Amino acid sequence: MANLDGDNEPEWIKRVKSEGAIPFLDPDDCSNGWASPPGNSFMVRGPEYFSTKVKVPGGEFLLKPLGFDWIKGPKKISDILNNPKHRIRMALQDETPTGCRPFIWAFNLQVPSKENFSAVAYFVGLEPVPEGSLMEQFLKGDDAFRTKRLKLIANIVKGPWIVRKAVGEQAICVIGRALTCKYCIADDFIEVDVDIGSSVIANAIVHLAYNYISTLSVDLAFLIESQTQSELPEQILGAVRFSELQTTSATLVEMPSNGNMEELLPSFPSRLWKSFGNSFSHLVQADTQDGSSSSTPSLVKGDVDNGLSEEGTKKW
């Protein structure tokens, strides 16, 4: 559905892609930038998954990549697209002041940190949502449906061994089951605010990865999980790669006085951080002694399909 040929995409999409704090670059060379990774680098449930458990390459995305924001604020950032002065809202207004507008999907990953970083990926649908499709069910359904269906696939493309070990070869989870999510839906957009700090394990892994963020390249794909035969094969909504991000590159966001910015959760207890630190130390020592990295289990399972399915200031 989504044609990723940049030569044929509308000028307003090209403009929005280029306006974020970090540049839109080629997937193979996007240091301190973001890109659209190949769909086939993700494995999804194939057409016969429920009988064979076979997964297939993800293929073409349903949505076009639109933008990426690397931002921070005095408090946790949420309800981004509710602000009519948000750069993407304003681009839509300029492009289609009246009539039917393209539909925006935004995934706001709230990073548990003192500086309240958010990594926000934006995608756009230029065609009407197919009637009866999972996309339509997701948009028209309730939060309970969304919580059971929204899935994230994470691949560590490049990074230190300890982060790869913690995440696994390909981490897959149904986001709503693992993390607290807030859904904001309007006529022309949906925003999912994902509180990574709401999970002890996710908090620990992101805290670990944050220490290496300037050396990490990560691919994230978002999709709606297929749970019946008629819904197969799974199709990826959209995916984003961010690479070697610099914390100093994040745009400081000044929210409106009536903006919805929640207090950051209390700091993770120091005893737990010490415990996780000791665990990783033992993990490294064990692998050094064994001379093999494959014998040590990953901190997070690579798939939940095993029966559970699991510095400037910018005003918005």
CSV table of C-alpha atoms in Angstrom, one decimal:
chain,number,residue,atom,x,y,z
A,1,MET,CA,0.0,0.0,0.0
A,2,ALA,CA,2.8,2.4,0.9
A,3,ASN,CA,5.1,3.4,-2.0
A,4,LEU,CA,8.5,4.2,-0.4
A,5,ASP,CA,9.9,5.7,-3.6
A,6,GLY,CA,11.0,9.2,-2.5
A,7,ASP,CA,10.9,10.6,-6.0
A,8,ASN,CA,7.1,10.1,-6.2
A,9,GLU,CA,6.1,11.2,-2.8
A,10,PRO,CA,4.4,14.6,-2.2
A,11,GLU,CA,6.5,17.6,-1.6
A,12,TRP,CA,4.9,18.3,1.8
A,13,ILE,CA,6.0,14.8,3.0
A,14,LYS,CA,9.6,15.5,1.9
A,15,ARG,CA,9.5,18.8,3.8
A,16,VAL,CA,8.2,17.3,7.0
A,17,LYS,CA,10.8,14.5,6.8
A,18,SER,CA,13.6,17.1,6.7
A,19,GLU,CA,12.3,19.4,9.5
A,20,GLY,CA,13.0,17.3,12.6
A,21,ALA,CA,15.9,17.8,15.1
A,22,ILE,CA,17.9,15.0,13.4
A,23,PRO,CA,18.1,14.5,9.7
A,24,PHE,CA,16.4,11.9,7.5
A,25,LEU,CA,19.2,9.8,5.9
A,26,ASP,CA,20.0,6.6,4.0
A,27,PRO,CA,19.5,3.5,6.2
A,28,ASP,CA,23.1,2.4,5.6
A,29,ASP,CA,24.6,5.7,6.7
A,30,CYS,CA,22.4,7.6,9.2
A,31,SER,CA,24.6,8.5,12.1
A,32,ASN,CA,22.7,10.8,14.5
A,33,GLY,CA,19.8,10.5,12.1
A,34,TRP,CA,16.8,8.4,11.2
A,35,ALA,CA,15.8,6.4,8.2
A,36,SER,CA,13.2,3.9,6.9
A,37,PRO,CA,14.6,0.4,7.2
A,38,PRO,CA,13.8,-2.4,4.8
A,39,GLY,CA,10.5,-4.3,5.6
A,40,ASN,CA,12.1,-7.7,5.0
A,41,SER,CA,14.4,-7.2,7.9
A,42,PHE,CA,11.4,-8.0,10.2
A,43,MET,CA,9.8,-11.4,10.5
A,44,VAL,CA,6.0,-11.5,10.9
A,45,ARG,CA,3.3,-14.2,11.1
A,46,GLY,CA,3.0,-15.8,7.7
A,47,PRO,CA,-0.2,-16.9,5.9
A,48,GLU,CA,-0.2,-20.4,7.6
A,49,TYR,CA,1.2,-19.3,10.9
A,50,PHE,CA,-1.4,-20.9,13.1
A,51,SER,CA,-0.8,-24.3,11.6
A,52,THR,CA,2.9,-24.1,10.8
A,53,LYS,CA,4.3,-21.3,13.1
A,54,VAL,CA,6.2,-20.1,10.1
A,55,LYS,CA,7.1,-16.4,9.9
A,56,VAL,CA,7.9,-14.5,6.7
A,57,PRO,CA,9.7,-11.3,5.8
A,58,GLY,CA,7.6,-8.2,6.6
A,59,GLY,CA,7.6,-6.8,3.0
A,60,GLU,CA,6.0,-3.5,2.1
A,61,PHE,CA,4.7,-1.2,4.8
A,62,LEU,CA,1.1,-0.1,5.0
A,63,LEU,CA,2.0,3.5,5.8
A,64,LYS,CA,4.6,5.9,4.5
A,65,PRO,CA,7.4,7.2,6.8
A,66,LEU,CA,6.6,10.9,7.6
A,67,GLY,CA,9.0,12.0,10.3
A,68,PHE,CA,10.9,11.5,13.5
A,69,ASP,CA,11.3,13.7,16.5
A,70,TRP,CA,14.0,13.4,19.2
A,71,ILE,CA,12.8,15.7,21.9
A,72,LYS,CA,13.0,16.4,25.6
A,73,GLY,CA,11.0,18.4,28.1
A,74,PRO,CA,10.8,19.5,31.8
A,75,LYS,CA,8.2,16.7,32.3
A,76,LYS,CA,7.1,13.6,30.5
A,77,ILE,CA,5.8,14.6,27.0
A,78,SER,CA,2.4,13.3,25.8
A,79,ASP,CA,-0.6,14.4,23.7
A,80,ILE,CA,1.8,15.8,21.2
A,81,LEU,CA,-0.5,16.0,18.2
A,82,ASN,CA,-3.3,17.6,20.3
A,83,ASN,CA,-1.4,20.8,19.9
A,84,PRO,CA,-2.5,22.6,16.7
A,85,LYS,CA,0.9,24.3,16.5
A,86,HIS,CA,2.7,21.0,16.2
A,87,ARG,CA,4.8,21.0,13.0
A,88,ILE,CA,3.0,18.1,11.5
A,89,ARG,CA,-0.5,19.4,12.3
A,90,MET,CA,0.5,22.7,10.7
A,91,ALA,CA,1.9,20.9,7.6
A,92,LEU,CA,-1.5,19.1,7.3
A,93,GLN,CA,-3.3,22.4,7.6
A,94,ASP,CA,-1.2,24.0,5.0
A,95,GLU,CA,-1.5,21.1,2.6
A,96,THR,CA,-5.2,20.4,3.0
A,97,PRO,CA,-6.9,23.4,4.6
A,98,THR,CA,-10.3,21.9,3.8
A,99,GLY,CA,-11.6,18.5,2.8
A,100,CYS,CA,-10.3,15.0,3.5
A,101,ARG,CA,-6.8,15.0,5.0
A,102,PRO,CA,-4.2,12.3,5.1
A,103,PHE,CA,-4.3,10.2,8.3
A,104,ILE,CA,-1.3,10.4,10.7
A,105,TRP,CA,-0.1,7.6,13.0
A,106,ALA,CA,2.3,8.7,15.8
A,107,PHE,CA,4.2,6.5,18.2
A,108,ASN,CA,5.6,8.4,21.1
A,109,LEU,CA,8.2,6.3,23.1
A,110,GLN,CA,8.6,8.0,26.4
A,111,VAL,CA,12.2,7.2,27.5
A,112,PRO,CA,12.7,6.9,31.3
A,113,SER,CA,15.4,9.4,32.0
A,114,LYS,CA,15.9,12.6,34.1
A,115,GLU,CA,15.7,14.7,31.0
A,116,ASN,CA,12.4,13.2,29.8
A,117,PHE,CA,13.4,12.2,26.3
A,118,SER,CA,10.8,11.1,23.7
A,119,ALA,CA,11.5,9.3,20.5
A,120,VAL,CA,8.5,9.9,18.2
A,121,ALA,CA,7.9,8.2,14.9
A,122,TYR,CA,5.3,9.5,12.5
A,123,PHE,CA,3.7,7.7,9.6
A,124,VAL,CA,1.0,8.7,7.1
A,125,GLY,CA,-1.7,7.0,5.2
A,126,LEU,CA,-2.6,8.7,1.9
A,127,GLU,CA,-5.3,6.3,1.0
A,128,PRO,CA,-8.6,5.5,2.8
A,129,VAL,CA,-8.4,2.8,5.5
A,130,PRO,CA,-9.8,-0.4,3.9
A,131,GLU,CA,-13.2,-1.2,5.3
A,132,GLY,CA,-13.2,-4.1,7.7
A,133,SER,CA,-9.4,-4.2,7.9
A,134,LEU,CA,-7.4,-4.5,11.1
A,135,MET,CA,-6.4,-0.9,10.7
A,136,GLU,CA,-10.1,0.1,10.7
A,137,GLN,CA,-10.8,-2.1,13.7
A,138,PHE,CA,-7.9,-0.6,15.6
A,139,LEU,CA,-9.0,2.9,14.9
A,140,LYS,CA,-12.7,2.3,15.6
A,141,GLY,CA,-12.2,-0.2,18.5
A,142,ASP,CA,-11.8,0.5,22.1
A,143,ASP,CA,-8.6,0.7,24.1
A,144,ALA,CA,-9.0,-2.9,25.3
A,145,PHE,CA,-8.8,-4.0,21.6
A,146,ARG,CA,-5.8,-1.8,20.9
A,147,THR,CA,-4.0,-3.0,24.1
A,148,LYS,CA,-4.3,-6.6,22.9
A,149,ARG,CA,-3.2,-6.0,19.4
A,150,LEU,CA,-0.5,-3.3,19.0
A,151,LYS,CA,2.8,-5.1,18.5
A,152,LEU,CA,6.4,-3.8,18.4
A,153,ILE,CA,9.3,-5.6,16.8
A,154,ALA,CA,12.8,-4.3,17.8
A,155,ASN,CA,16.1,-5.2,16.1
A,156,ILE,CA,19.5,-4.0,17.3
A,157,VAL,CA,21.2,-3.4,14.0
A,158,LYS,CA,24.5,-2.2,15.5
A,159,GLY,CA,25.6,-1.9,19.1
A,160,PRO,CA,27.7,-3.3,21.9
A,161,TRP,CA,27.4,-7.0,22.8
A,162,ILE,CA,25.8,-6.4,26.2
A,163,VAL,CA,22.8,-4.5,24.6
A,164,ARG,CA,22.4,-7.2,22.0
A,165,LYS,CA,22.4,-9.8,24.7
A,166,ALA,CA,19.8,-8.0,26.7
A,167,VAL,CA,17.4,-7.4,23.8
A,168,GLY,CA,17.9,-10.6,21.9
A,169,GLU,CA,18.2,-11.1,18.1
A,170,GLN,CA,14.6,-9.8,17.5
A,171,ALA,CA,12.5,-8.6,20.4
A,172,ILE,CA,8.7,-8.8,19.9
A,173,CYS,CA,6.0,-7.7,22.3
A,174,VAL,CA,2.4,-6.7,22.3
A,175,ILE,CA,3.0,-3.2,23.7
A,176,GLY,CA,-0.2,-2.8,25.7
A,177,ARG,CA,0.4,-6.0,27.6
A,178,ALA,CA,3.9,-5.0,28.6
A,179,LEU,CA,3.7,-1.3,29.0
A,180,THR,CA,1.2,1.4,29.9
A,181,CYS,CA,-0.1,3.1,26.7
A,182,LYS,CA,-2.3,6.1,26.2
A,183,TYR,CA,-4.3,6.5,22.9
A,184,CYS,CA,-5.3,9.9,21.6
A,185,ILE,CA,-7.5,9.7,18.5
A,186,ALA,CA,-8.9,12.5,16.3
A,187,ASP,CA,-10.4,12.7,12.8
A,188,ASP,CA,-7.0,12.9,11.1
A,189,PHE,CA,-4.5,11.3,13.6
A,190,ILE,CA,-3.9,8.7,16.2
A,191,GLU,CA,-1.1,9.1,18.8
A,192,VAL,CA,0.1,6.2,21.0
A,193,ASP,CA,2.1,7.4,24.1
A,194,VAL,CA,4.1,4.4,25.3
A,195,ASP,CA,5.4,4.7,28.8
A,196,ILE,CA,8.6,2.6,28.8
A,197,GLY,CA,9.2,3.3,32.5
A,198,SER,CA,6.0,1.5,33.4
A,199,SER,CA,7.7,-1.9,33.1
A,200,VAL,CA,10.6,-2.8,35.4
A,201,ILE,CA,12.3,-4.9,32.8
A,202,ALA,CA,11.8,-2.5,29.9
A,203,ASN,CA,13.0,0.3,32.2
A,204,ALA,CA,16.2,-1.6,33.0
A,205,ILE,CA,16.9,-2.5,29.4
A,206,VAL,CA,16.4,1.1,28.1
A,207,HIS,CA,18.5,2.4,31.0
A,208,LEU,CA,21.3,0.1,29.9
A,209,ALA,CA,20.8,1.0,26.2
A,210,TYR,CA,20.7,4.7,27.0
A,211,ASN,CA,24.3,4.5,28.2
A,212,TYR,CA,25.3,3.3,24.7
A,213,ILE,CA,22.8,5.4,22.7
A,214,SER,CA,25.5,7.2,20.7
A,215,THR,CA,26.8,3.8,19.4
A,216,LEU,CA,23.4,2.1,18.8
A,217,SER,CA,21.4,1.6,15.6
A,218,VAL,CA,17.9,0.3,16.3
A,219,ASP,CA,15.1,-0.7,14.0
A,220,LEU,CA,11.5,-0.5,15.3
A,221,ALA,CA,8.5,-1.8,13.5
A,222,PHE,CA,4.8,-1.3,14.5
A,223,LEU,CA,2.0,-3.6,13.5
A,224,ILE,CA,-1.4,-4.9,14.6
A,225,GLU,CA,-1.2,-8.5,15.6
A,226,SER,CA,-3.1,-11.1,13.6
A,227,GLN,CA,-5.0,-13.4,15.9
A,228,THR,CA,-7.2,-15.3,13.5
A,229,GLN,CA,-6.5,-17.1,10.2
A,230,SER,CA,-8.5,-14.6,8.2
A,231,GLU,CA,-6.2,-11.8,9.4
A,232,LEU,CA,-3.0,-13.4,8.2
A,233,PRO,CA,-0.4,-12.6,7.0
A,234,GLU,CA,0.6,-9.8,9.3
A,235,GLN,CA,1.5,-6.5,7.7
A,236,ILE,CA,3.7,-3.8,9.2
A,237,LEU,CA,2.2,-0.4,9.6
A,238,GLY,CA,5.5,1.4,9.5
A,239,ALA,CA,9.1,1.1,10.7
A,240,VAL,CA,11.8,3.5,11.7
A,241,ARG,CA,15.6,3.3,12.2
A,242,PHE,CA,17.4,5.7,14.5
A,243,SER,CA,21.2,5.5,14.7
A,244,GLU,CA,23.9,6.8,17.0
A,245,LEU,CA,21.7,9.5,18.5
A,246,GLN,CA,23.4,12.3,20.4
A,247,THR,CA,21.6,13.5,23.6
A,248,THR,CA,22.6,17.1,22.7
A,249,SER,CA,20.7,16.8,19.4
A,250,ALA,CA,17.3,16.5,21.1
A,251,THR,CA,15.0,19.5,20.8
A,252,LEU,CA,13.8,21.1,24.0
A,253,VAL,CA,10.1,21.3,23.8
A,254,GLU,CA,8.1,24.0,25.6
A,255,MET,CA,4.6,22.8,26.0
A,256,PRO,CA,1.6,25.2,26.2
A,257,SER,CA,0.5,26.2,29.8
A,258,ASN,CA,-2.5,23.9,29.4
A,259,GLY,CA,-0.5,21.1,27.8
A,260,ASN,CA,-0.8,17.6,29.1
A,261,MET,CA,2.7,16.7,30.5
A,262,GLU,CA,2.7,14.1,33.2
A,263,GLU,CA,5.2,13.9,36.0
A,264,LEU,CA,8.0,11.5,35.4
A,265,LEU,CA,7.8,8.4,37.5
A,266,PRO,CA,10.0,8.3,40.6
A,267,SER,CA,13.6,7.2,40.0
A,268,PHE,CA,14.2,3.5,39.7
A,269,PRO,CA,15.2,2.2,43.1
A,270,SER,CA,19.0,2.2,43.4
A,271,ARG,CA,19.1,-1.3,44.9
A,272,LEU,CA,17.3,-2.7,41.8
A,273,TRP,CA,19.8,-0.9,39.5
A,274,LYS,CA,22.6,-2.4,41.5
A,275,SER,CA,21.0,-5.8,41.2
A,276,PHE,CA,20.7,-5.4,37.4
A,277,GLY,CA,24.3,-4.2,37.2
A,278,ASN,CA,25.5,-7.3,39.1
A,279,SER,CA,23.4,-9.5,36.9
A,280,PHE,CA,25.0,-8.1,33.7
A,281,SER,CA,28.5,-8.4,35.3
A,282,HIS,CA,27.9,-12.1,36.0
A,283,LEU,CA,26.5,-12.5,32.5
A,284,VAL,CA,29.7,-11.0,31.0
A,285,GLN,CA,31.9,-13.1,33.3
A,286,ALA,CA,30.1,-16.3,32.4
A,287,ASP,CA,30.5,-15.7,28.7
A,288,THR,CA,34.1,-14.9,29.1
A,289,GLN,CA,34.7,-18.1,31.0
A,290,ASP,CA,32.7,-20.3,28.6
A,291,GLY,CA,34.2,-18.6,25.5
A,292,SER,CA,30.8,-18.5,23.9
A,293,SER,CA,28.0,-15.9,23.8
A,294,SER,CA,25.3,-18.3,22.7
A,295,SER,CA,25.1,-20.2,26.0
A,296,THR,CA,23.8,-17.3,28.1
A,297,PRO,CA,20.1,-16.7,28.0
A,298,SER,CA,18.8,-13.3,26.9
A,299,LEU,CA,17.3,-11.0,29.5
A,300,VAL,CA,14.2,-10.6,27.3
A,301,LYS,CA,12.6,-13.3,25.2
A,302,GLY,CA,12.9,-12.6,21.5
A,303,ASP,CA,9.3,-13.4,20.8
A,304,VAL,CA,6.0,-13.6,22.7
A,305,ASP,CA,4.3,-15.7,20.0
A,306,ASN,CA,4.8,-18.9,22.0
A,307,GLY,CA,1.1,-19.3,22.7
A,308,LEU,CA,0.7,-16.1,24.6
A,309,SER,CA,1.2,-13.8,21.6
A,310,GLU,CA,2.5,-11.6,23.5
A,311,GLU,CA,19.5,23.3,22.1
A,312,GLY,CA,17.1,25.5,21.1
A,313,THR,CA,13.6,25.6,22.5
A,314,LYS,CA,10.7,24.7,20.3
A,315,LYS,CA,7.2,25.8,21.1
A,316,TRP,CA,4.4,23.4,20.1
